[in-house]
Coordinates of C-alpha atoms and ligand atoms in Angstrom, one line a residue:
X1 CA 0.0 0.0 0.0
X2 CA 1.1 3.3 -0.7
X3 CA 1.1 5.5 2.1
X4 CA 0.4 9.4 1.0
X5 CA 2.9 12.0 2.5
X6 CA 2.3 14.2 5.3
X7 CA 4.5 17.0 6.2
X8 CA 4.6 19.6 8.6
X9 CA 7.0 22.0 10.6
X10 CA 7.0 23.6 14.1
X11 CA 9.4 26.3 15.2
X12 CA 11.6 25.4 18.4
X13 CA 11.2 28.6 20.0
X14 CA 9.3 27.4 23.0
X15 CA 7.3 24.6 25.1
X16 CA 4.5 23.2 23.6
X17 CA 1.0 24.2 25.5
X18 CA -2.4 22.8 25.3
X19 CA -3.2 25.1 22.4
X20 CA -0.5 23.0 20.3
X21 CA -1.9 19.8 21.8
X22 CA -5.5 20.5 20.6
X23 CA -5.2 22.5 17.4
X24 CA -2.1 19.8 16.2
X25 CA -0.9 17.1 18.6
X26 CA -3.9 15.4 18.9
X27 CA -4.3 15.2 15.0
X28 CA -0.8 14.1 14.2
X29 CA -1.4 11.1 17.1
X30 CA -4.2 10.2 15.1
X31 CA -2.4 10.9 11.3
X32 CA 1.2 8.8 12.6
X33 CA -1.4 5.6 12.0
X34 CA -2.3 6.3 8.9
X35 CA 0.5 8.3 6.9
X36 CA 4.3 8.5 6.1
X37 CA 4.9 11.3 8.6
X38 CA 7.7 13.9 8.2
X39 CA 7.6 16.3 11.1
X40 CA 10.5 19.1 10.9
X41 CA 12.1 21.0 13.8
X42 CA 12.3 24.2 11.8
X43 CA 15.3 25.6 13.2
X44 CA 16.2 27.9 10.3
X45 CA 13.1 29.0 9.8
X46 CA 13.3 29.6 13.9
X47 CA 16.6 32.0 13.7
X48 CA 15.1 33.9 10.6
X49 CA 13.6 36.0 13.5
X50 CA 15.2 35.0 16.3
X51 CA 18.9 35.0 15.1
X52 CA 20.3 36.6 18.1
X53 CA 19.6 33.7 20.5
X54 CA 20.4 30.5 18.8
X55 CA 21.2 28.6 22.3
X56 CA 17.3 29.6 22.8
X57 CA 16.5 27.5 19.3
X58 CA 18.6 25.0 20.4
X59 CA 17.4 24.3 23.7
X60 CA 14.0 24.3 21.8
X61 CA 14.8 21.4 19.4
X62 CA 15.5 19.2 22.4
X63 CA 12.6 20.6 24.8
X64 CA 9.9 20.4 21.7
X65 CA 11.4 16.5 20.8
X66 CA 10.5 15.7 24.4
X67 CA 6.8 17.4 24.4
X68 CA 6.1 15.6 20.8
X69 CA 7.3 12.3 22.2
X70 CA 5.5 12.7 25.6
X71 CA 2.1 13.1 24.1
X72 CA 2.8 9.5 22.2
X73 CA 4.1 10.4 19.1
X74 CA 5.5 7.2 18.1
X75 CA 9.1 7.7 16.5
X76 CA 8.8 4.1 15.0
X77 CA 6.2 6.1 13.4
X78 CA 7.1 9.8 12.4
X79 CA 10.5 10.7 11.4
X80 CA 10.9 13.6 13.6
X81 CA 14.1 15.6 12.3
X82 CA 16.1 18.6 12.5
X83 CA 15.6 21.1 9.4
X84 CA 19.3 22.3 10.0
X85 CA 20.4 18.5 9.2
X86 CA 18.7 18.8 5.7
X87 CA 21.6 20.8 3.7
X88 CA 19.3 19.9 0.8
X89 CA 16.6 22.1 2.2
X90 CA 18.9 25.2 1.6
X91 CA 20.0 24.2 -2.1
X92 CA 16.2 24.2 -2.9
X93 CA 15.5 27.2 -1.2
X94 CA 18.1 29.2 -3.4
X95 CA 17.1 27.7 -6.8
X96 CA 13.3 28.4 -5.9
X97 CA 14.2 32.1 -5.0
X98 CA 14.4 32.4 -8.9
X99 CA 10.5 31.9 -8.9
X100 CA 9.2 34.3 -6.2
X101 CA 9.1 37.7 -6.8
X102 CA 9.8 40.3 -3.9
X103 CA 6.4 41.9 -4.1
X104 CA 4.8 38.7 -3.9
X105 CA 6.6 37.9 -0.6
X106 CA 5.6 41.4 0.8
X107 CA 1.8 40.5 -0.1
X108 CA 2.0 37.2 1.5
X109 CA -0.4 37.9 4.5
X110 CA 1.3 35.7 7.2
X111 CA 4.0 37.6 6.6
X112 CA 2.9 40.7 6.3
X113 CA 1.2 40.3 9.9
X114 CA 4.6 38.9 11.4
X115 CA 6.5 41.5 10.3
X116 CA 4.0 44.2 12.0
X117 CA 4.0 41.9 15.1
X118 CA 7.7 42.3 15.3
X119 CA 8.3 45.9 15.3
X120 CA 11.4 45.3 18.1
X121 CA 13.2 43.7 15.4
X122 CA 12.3 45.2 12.1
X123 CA 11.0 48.4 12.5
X124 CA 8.2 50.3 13.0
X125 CA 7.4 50.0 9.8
X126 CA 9.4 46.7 8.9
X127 CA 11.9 49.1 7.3
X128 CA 14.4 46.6 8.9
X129 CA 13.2 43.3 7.7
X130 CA 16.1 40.7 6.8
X131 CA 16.1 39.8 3.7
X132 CA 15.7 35.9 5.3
X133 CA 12.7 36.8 7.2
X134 CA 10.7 37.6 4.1
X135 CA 12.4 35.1 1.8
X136 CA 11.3 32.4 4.4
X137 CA 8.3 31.5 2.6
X138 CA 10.5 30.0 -0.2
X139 CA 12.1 27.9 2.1
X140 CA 9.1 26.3 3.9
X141 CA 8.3 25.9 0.1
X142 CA 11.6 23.4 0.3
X143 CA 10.6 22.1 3.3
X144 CA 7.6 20.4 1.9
X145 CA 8.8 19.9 -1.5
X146 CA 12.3 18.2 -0.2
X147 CA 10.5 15.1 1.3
X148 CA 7.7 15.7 -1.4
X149 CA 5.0 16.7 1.1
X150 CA 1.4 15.8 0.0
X151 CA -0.6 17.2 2.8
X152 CA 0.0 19.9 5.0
X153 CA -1.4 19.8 8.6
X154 CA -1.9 23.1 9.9
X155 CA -3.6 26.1 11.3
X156 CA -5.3 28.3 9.0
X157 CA -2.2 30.8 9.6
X158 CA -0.4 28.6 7.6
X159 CA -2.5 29.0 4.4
X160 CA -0.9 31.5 2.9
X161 CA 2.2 29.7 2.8
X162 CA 1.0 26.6 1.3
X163 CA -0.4 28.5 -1.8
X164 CA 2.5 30.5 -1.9
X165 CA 4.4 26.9 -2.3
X166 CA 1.9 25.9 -4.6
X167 CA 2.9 28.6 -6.6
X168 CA 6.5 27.5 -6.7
X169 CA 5.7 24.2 -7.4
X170 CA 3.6 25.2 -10.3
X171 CA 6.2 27.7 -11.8
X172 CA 8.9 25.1 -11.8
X173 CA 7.2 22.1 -13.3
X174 CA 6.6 24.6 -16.2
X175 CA 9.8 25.9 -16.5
X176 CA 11.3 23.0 -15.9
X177 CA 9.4 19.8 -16.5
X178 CA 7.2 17.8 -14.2
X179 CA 8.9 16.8 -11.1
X180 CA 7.1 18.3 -7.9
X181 CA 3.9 17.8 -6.3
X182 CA 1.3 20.9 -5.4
X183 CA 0.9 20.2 -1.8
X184 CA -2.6 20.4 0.4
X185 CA -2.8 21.9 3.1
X186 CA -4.9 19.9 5.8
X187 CA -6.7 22.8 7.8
X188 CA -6.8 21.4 11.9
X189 CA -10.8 21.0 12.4
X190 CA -10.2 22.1 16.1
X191 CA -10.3 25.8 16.5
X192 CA -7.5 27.0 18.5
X193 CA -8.6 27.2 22.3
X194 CA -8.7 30.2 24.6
X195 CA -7.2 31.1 27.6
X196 CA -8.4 30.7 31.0
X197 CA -8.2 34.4 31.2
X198 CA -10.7 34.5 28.7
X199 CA -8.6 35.5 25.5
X200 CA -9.6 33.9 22.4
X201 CA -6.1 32.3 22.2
X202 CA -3.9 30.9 23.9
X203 CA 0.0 31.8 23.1
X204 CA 3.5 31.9 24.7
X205 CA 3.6 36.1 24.4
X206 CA 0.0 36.2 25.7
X207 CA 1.1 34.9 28.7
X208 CA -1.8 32.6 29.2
X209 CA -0.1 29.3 27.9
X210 CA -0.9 26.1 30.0
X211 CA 2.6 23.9 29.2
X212 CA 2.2 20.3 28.5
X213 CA 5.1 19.9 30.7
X214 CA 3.7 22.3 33.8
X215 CA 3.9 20.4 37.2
X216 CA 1.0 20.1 39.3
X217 CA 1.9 23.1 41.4
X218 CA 1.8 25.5 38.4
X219 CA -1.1 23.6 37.3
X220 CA -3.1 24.9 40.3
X221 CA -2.1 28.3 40.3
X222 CA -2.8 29.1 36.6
X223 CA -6.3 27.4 37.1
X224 CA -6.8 29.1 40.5
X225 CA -7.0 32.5 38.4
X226 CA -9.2 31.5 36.0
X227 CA -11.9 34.0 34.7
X228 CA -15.5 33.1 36.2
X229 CA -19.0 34.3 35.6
X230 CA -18.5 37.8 36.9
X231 CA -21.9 38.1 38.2
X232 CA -21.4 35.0 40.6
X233 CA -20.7 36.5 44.0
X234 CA -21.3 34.1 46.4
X235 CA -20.4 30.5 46.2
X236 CA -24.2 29.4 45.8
X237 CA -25.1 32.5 43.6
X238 CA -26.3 30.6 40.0
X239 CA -24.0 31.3 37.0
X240 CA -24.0 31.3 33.5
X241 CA -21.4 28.4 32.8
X242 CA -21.3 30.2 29.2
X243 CA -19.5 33.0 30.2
X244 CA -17.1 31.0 32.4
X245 CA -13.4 29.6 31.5
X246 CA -13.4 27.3 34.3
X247 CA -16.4 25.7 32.1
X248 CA -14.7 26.2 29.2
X249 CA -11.8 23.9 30.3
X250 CA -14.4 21.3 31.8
X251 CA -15.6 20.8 27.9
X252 CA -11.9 19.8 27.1
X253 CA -10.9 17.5 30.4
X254 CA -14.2 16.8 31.9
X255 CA -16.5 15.8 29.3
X256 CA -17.6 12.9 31.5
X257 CA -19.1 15.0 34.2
X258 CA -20.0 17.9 32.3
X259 CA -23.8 17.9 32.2
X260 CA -23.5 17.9 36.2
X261 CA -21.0 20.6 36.3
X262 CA -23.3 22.6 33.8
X263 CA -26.6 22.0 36.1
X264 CA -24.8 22.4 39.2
X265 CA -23.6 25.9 38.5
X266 CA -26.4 26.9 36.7
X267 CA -28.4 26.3 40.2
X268 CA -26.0 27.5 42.6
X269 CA -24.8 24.5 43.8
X270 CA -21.1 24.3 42.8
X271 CA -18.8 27.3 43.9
X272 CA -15.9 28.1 41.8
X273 CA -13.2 26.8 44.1
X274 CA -14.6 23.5 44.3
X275 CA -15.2 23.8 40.3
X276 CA -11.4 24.8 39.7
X277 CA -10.4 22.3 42.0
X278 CA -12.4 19.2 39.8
X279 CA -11.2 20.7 36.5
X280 CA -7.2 21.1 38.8
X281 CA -7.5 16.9 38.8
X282 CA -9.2 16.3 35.5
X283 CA -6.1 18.6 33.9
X284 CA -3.7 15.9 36.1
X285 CA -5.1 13.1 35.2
X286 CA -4.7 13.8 31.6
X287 CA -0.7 15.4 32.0
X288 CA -0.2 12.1 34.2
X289 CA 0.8 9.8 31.4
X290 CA 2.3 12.9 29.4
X291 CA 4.3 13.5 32.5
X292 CA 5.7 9.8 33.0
X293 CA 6.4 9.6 29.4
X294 CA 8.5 13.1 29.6
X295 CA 10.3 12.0 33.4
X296 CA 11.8 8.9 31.3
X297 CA 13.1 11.1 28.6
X298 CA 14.5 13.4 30.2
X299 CA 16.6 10.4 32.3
X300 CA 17.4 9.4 29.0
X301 CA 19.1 11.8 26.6
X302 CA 20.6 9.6 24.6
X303 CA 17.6 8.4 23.1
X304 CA 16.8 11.9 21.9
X305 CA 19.5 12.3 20.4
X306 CA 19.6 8.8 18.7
X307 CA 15.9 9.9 17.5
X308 CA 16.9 13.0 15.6
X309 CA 19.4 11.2 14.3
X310 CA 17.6 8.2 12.8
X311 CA 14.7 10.9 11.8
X312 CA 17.0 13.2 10.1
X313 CA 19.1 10.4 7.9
X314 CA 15.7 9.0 6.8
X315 CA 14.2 12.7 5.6
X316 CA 18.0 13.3 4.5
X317 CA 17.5 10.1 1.9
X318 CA 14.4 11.8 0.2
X319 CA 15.8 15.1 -0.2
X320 CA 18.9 14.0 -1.8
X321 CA 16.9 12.4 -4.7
X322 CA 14.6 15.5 -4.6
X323 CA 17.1 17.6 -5.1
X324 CA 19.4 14.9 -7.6
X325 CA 16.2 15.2 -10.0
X326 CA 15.4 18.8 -9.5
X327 CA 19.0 19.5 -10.8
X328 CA 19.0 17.3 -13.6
X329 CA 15.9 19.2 -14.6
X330 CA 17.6 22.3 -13.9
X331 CA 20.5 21.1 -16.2
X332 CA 23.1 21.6 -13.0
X333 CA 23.9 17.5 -13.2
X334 CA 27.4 17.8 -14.0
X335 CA 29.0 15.1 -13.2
X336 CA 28.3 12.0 -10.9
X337 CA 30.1 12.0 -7.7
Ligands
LIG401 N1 5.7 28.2 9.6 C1 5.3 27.2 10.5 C2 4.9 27.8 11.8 O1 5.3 28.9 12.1 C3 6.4 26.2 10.8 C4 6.8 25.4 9.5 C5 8.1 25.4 9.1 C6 6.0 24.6 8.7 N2 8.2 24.6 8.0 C7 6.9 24.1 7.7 C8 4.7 24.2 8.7 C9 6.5 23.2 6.7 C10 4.2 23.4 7.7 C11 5.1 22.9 6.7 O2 4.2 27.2 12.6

């Protein structure tokens, strides 16, 4: 059977939280079973805007390998790799710069936002955007192409940057010849999740990120100041669960006990402490596994290592008869080594 291709890329610029596990994880557990699975540690595309800290990247690749293995992401599975490993990622990116013009990276709307987002860095007016930063559509272009990606899970975000590698694809096969795939991207059917101080996401510069590899200490305190029905007053005043995080959460760890929860607060018979407490264990129970998983990692960092290693030679085999075709295409096949 032929498996189809699945490719995607995370940067290594922080933990993963519950927002990654609901909008992604939780899809690639369920897409490991069923596809051949390339997941990148996009390094490079990390230090296009974070190229001062690269010991920050770095500690990321191994902190992220950790969170994807914890939440059962089987490596026997997924070749998890390091983008940095894939030297054949880079050649692409430069012979696909021929096919992108600057004012199409400009419009690219994922860009576009970034840039504004990251005023610090580039200028109020992105006057001081690198010349990496907005080529790094092209490269994610290589990304998929280089293990030729069929589908693309992802957050709508990412949209703009799979057309914008559909484009490449589709100006090089005519230049060119037939030889790459237009990819798909596979839009994640679950939203992205708030924050239990009621924002409508949940993020890393938000400040409202629950960490898949939070203790139960921090656990507590985050859920402790969760946003509540601000009518509620008293413990047995009724609420509107609607309007409440705490409930919120419930939906995503408590769906067990959730009609009671609902009932219960709608007829003032659950104060909030109790509440948070409930949702404090359901959150617990679900880390526990994630947590014993991570504890045995983290005793063993050899295995890490030996994973990226095994998952970058395998991607590294693709790319390097990718890119061996795309050059004879490109009539820069000189000579066999
Ligand atoms: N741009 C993606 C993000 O910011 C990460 C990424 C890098 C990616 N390479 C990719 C996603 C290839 C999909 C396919 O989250």
């Amino acid at each position: 059977m032929n498996k189809k291709t699945v490719l995607t890329g995370i940067r290594p610029t922080g933990n993963l939280h519950f927002g990654h596990y609901f909008g992604a994880g939780k899809n690639w557990l369920k897409l490991q079973e069923n596809y051949e699975f390339y997941l990148e540690l996009a390094d490079v595309q990390a230090l296009t805007d974070n190229f001062q800290e690269p010991t920050k990247i770095r500690e990321n690749v191994y902190e992220i390998t950790k969170d994807i293995l914890s939440i059962g992401i089987d490596p026997k599975k997924v070749h998890i790799f390091i983008q940095s490993k894939i030297p054949e990622i880079a050649e692409l990116t430069v012979f696909y710069s021929n096919l992108v013009t600057m004012a199409r990276l400009y419009r690219n709307p994922t860009v576009k936002t970034e840039i504004s987002q990251k005023k610090g860095l580039f200028g109020a007016n992105g006057e001081g955007v690198t010349y990496g930063f907005v080529g790094y559509p092209v490269s994610q272009a290589a990304d998929i192409t280089a293990f030729r990606g069929e589908l693309v899970p992802a957050g709508d975000d990412q949209k703009p940057l799979v057309e914008q590698c559909r484009e490449i694809v589709r100006k090089f096969n005519s230049i060119y010849g037939d030889v790459l795939k237009e990819p798909d991207i596979l839009l994640s059917k679950e939203s992205r999740i708030k924050g239990l101080d009621g924002n409508d996401k949940m993020g890393k510069s938000l400040g409202n990120a629950i960490y898949l590899k939070d203790d139960e200490k921090t656990i507590h305190n985050k859920v402790m100041k969760a946003i509540t029905d601000p009518n509620k007053i008293r413990k047995d005043d009724p609420a509107n669960p609607e309007v409440c995080m705490v409930y919120y959460y419930h939906k995503l760890f408590n769906q067990e006990n959730l009609s009671t929860v609902c009932q219960e607060c709608k007829k003032g018979r659950r104060g909030c402490v109790a509440c948070k407490k409930e949702l404090i264990e359901k959150i617990n129970e679900f880390l526990q596994p994630i947590r014993e998983k991570r504890a045995y990692y983290d005793q063993h960092p050899e295995l890490i290592d030996q994973i990226l290693k095994d998952g970058s030679e395998v991607a590294r085999e693709i790319a390097k008869e990718v890119v061996f075709e795309i050059k004879q295409k490109m009539s820069i096949d000189y000579f066999s080594e």
